XYZ file of C-alpha atoms in Angstrom:
158
model
C 32.276 96.387 106.166
C 28.979 96.859 104.357
C 26.928 93.886 103.229
C 28.082 92.666 99.851
C 31.349 94.654 99.988
C 34.284 92.595 98.853
C 37.109 92.117 101.296
C 40.584 92.112 99.773
C 42.725 89.317 101.077
C 46.458 89.682 101.281
C 48.278 86.791 99.726
C 51.084 85.530 101.910
C 53.699 83.244 100.475
C 54.506 80.737 103.208
C 58.168 79.757 103.378
C 59.857 77.034 105.325
C 62.524 78.061 107.851
C 66.091 78.080 106.605
C 68.918 76.650 108.698
C 71.613 79.357 108.664
C 74.628 77.016 108.272
C 72.970 75.562 105.168
C 72.923 78.955 103.425
C 75.792 79.002 100.972
C 78.509 81.276 102.273
C 80.752 83.569 100.306
C 84.387 83.685 101.296
C 85.375 87.333 101.348
C 89.116 87.890 101.189
C 90.777 91.243 101.762
C 94.264 91.768 100.387
C 95.411 94.949 102.145
C 96.969 95.186 105.592
C 95.079 97.084 108.268
C 96.713 99.837 110.347
C 97.412 97.322 113.120
C 99.445 95.270 110.603
C 97.303 92.224 111.224
C 96.179 90.116 108.290
C 92.720 91.039 107.160
C 90.093 88.427 107.559
C 89.459 85.682 105.127
C 85.918 85.530 106.348
C 82.860 83.507 105.578
C 79.697 85.546 105.090
C 76.329 83.856 104.867
C 73.911 86.381 103.342
C 70.718 85.388 105.110
C 68.686 88.305 103.709
C 69.438 87.140 100.174
C 68.274 83.616 101.054
C 64.851 85.125 101.847
C 64.950 87.580 98.921
C 64.954 90.557 101.319
C 65.837 93.695 99.344
C 66.018 96.611 101.812
C 68.518 95.419 104.386
C 71.350 92.964 104.880
C 71.524 90.195 107.450
C 74.835 88.367 107.403
C 76.140 85.615 109.609
C 79.881 86.268 109.493
C 82.833 84.284 110.796
C 86.407 85.519 110.901
C 89.459 83.718 112.224
C 91.637 84.538 115.194
C 94.380 87.092 114.608
C 92.546 88.910 111.808
C 90.544 92.101 111.328
C 87.216 92.374 109.511
C 88.142 95.285 107.280
C 90.286 98.346 107.007
C 89.294 101.150 109.396
C 86.248 102.709 107.750
C 83.052 104.662 108.206
C 79.898 104.710 106.092
C 77.995 107.803 105.001
C 74.427 106.453 105.157
C 74.359 102.822 106.220
C 73.997 101.959 109.880
C 75.061 98.555 111.148
C 74.002 96.462 114.115
C 76.238 93.647 115.357
C 75.263 90.747 117.594
C 78.138 88.585 118.833
C 77.290 84.889 118.647
C 80.604 83.254 119.541
C 84.185 84.265 120.345
C 85.338 87.768 121.126
C 86.722 90.709 119.224
C 88.073 94.149 119.979
C 85.988 96.962 118.529
C 88.139 100.020 117.847
C 86.228 103.261 117.334
C 88.586 106.169 116.801
C 91.058 106.015 119.691
C 88.742 103.938 121.926
C 88.535 100.172 122.146
C 86.197 97.704 123.835
C 85.777 93.935 123.803
C 82.707 92.410 122.165
C 81.719 89.137 123.879
C 78.992 86.564 123.071
C 75.499 88.073 123.416
C 76.910 91.628 123.236
C 75.310 94.009 120.755
C 76.968 97.017 119.144
C 76.076 99.564 116.491
C 78.006 101.555 113.922
C 76.227 104.840 113.236
C 76.241 106.443 109.813
C 78.539 109.324 108.942
C 80.035 110.055 112.312
C 83.394 110.608 110.585
C 85.160 108.254 112.991
C 86.700 105.083 111.614
C 85.769 101.696 113.088
C 87.211 98.200 112.895
C 86.723 94.749 114.488
C 89.901 92.863 115.406
C 89.868 89.248 116.591
C 92.701 88.898 119.105
C 91.202 85.797 120.721
C 92.273 82.179 120.325
C 89.249 81.105 118.280
C 86.995 82.294 115.482
C 84.480 85.087 116.016
C 80.919 84.668 114.747
C 78.634 87.672 114.329
C 75.186 88.475 113.102
C 75.428 91.731 111.122
C 72.345 93.744 110.193
C 72.391 96.900 108.073
C 70.101 98.661 105.650
C 71.011 98.962 101.980
C 71.162 102.739 101.882
C 71.064 104.264 98.388
C 74.113 106.452 97.770
C 76.039 105.036 100.727
C 79.790 105.620 100.443
C 82.564 103.933 102.420
C 85.476 106.050 103.595
C 88.818 104.565 104.631
C 90.573 107.394 106.514
C 93.831 105.507 107.183
C 94.362 104.004 103.724
C 94.974 105.182 100.198
C 91.451 104.149 99.135
C 89.133 106.802 97.757
C 85.523 106.724 98.949
C 83.343 104.466 96.855
C 79.591 104.085 96.693
C 77.394 101.031 97.173
C 73.706 100.930 96.260
C 73.795 103.969 93.919
C 71.131 106.569 94.557
C 68.563 106.128 91.790
C 66.861 109.488 92.394
């Protein structure tokens, strides 16, 4: 930097840490049955990204009870999701395949693979997950085994 040249300083807004259980949760209730005929989860989602005013991706701490599924079988057209199991266990069904997600396991759901996915909690206690996904403009959710039509989240502004 030359003598007398002004140096621009980035302004950083310091924030205190947030304790995740203190973030107000939203109870998300699904009313349809999934293809396994299990009740869909009445789940508690704590939107951690919103607590920090993060705009480009979601971070949710999610809890769903034993004997429930997180959603109908679905796939997304643009959004990719990363799951980190915190507590409990759940079966992850991807197409015709199934595996068990245990604490400290990580899993991803890739965008537009055309294969439906679902998480089913067949354990004796609640499952807690950390879910991370980007808010993809024009993303549509497809439910191949239900009567739902695709619908779009985060409309494409372009």
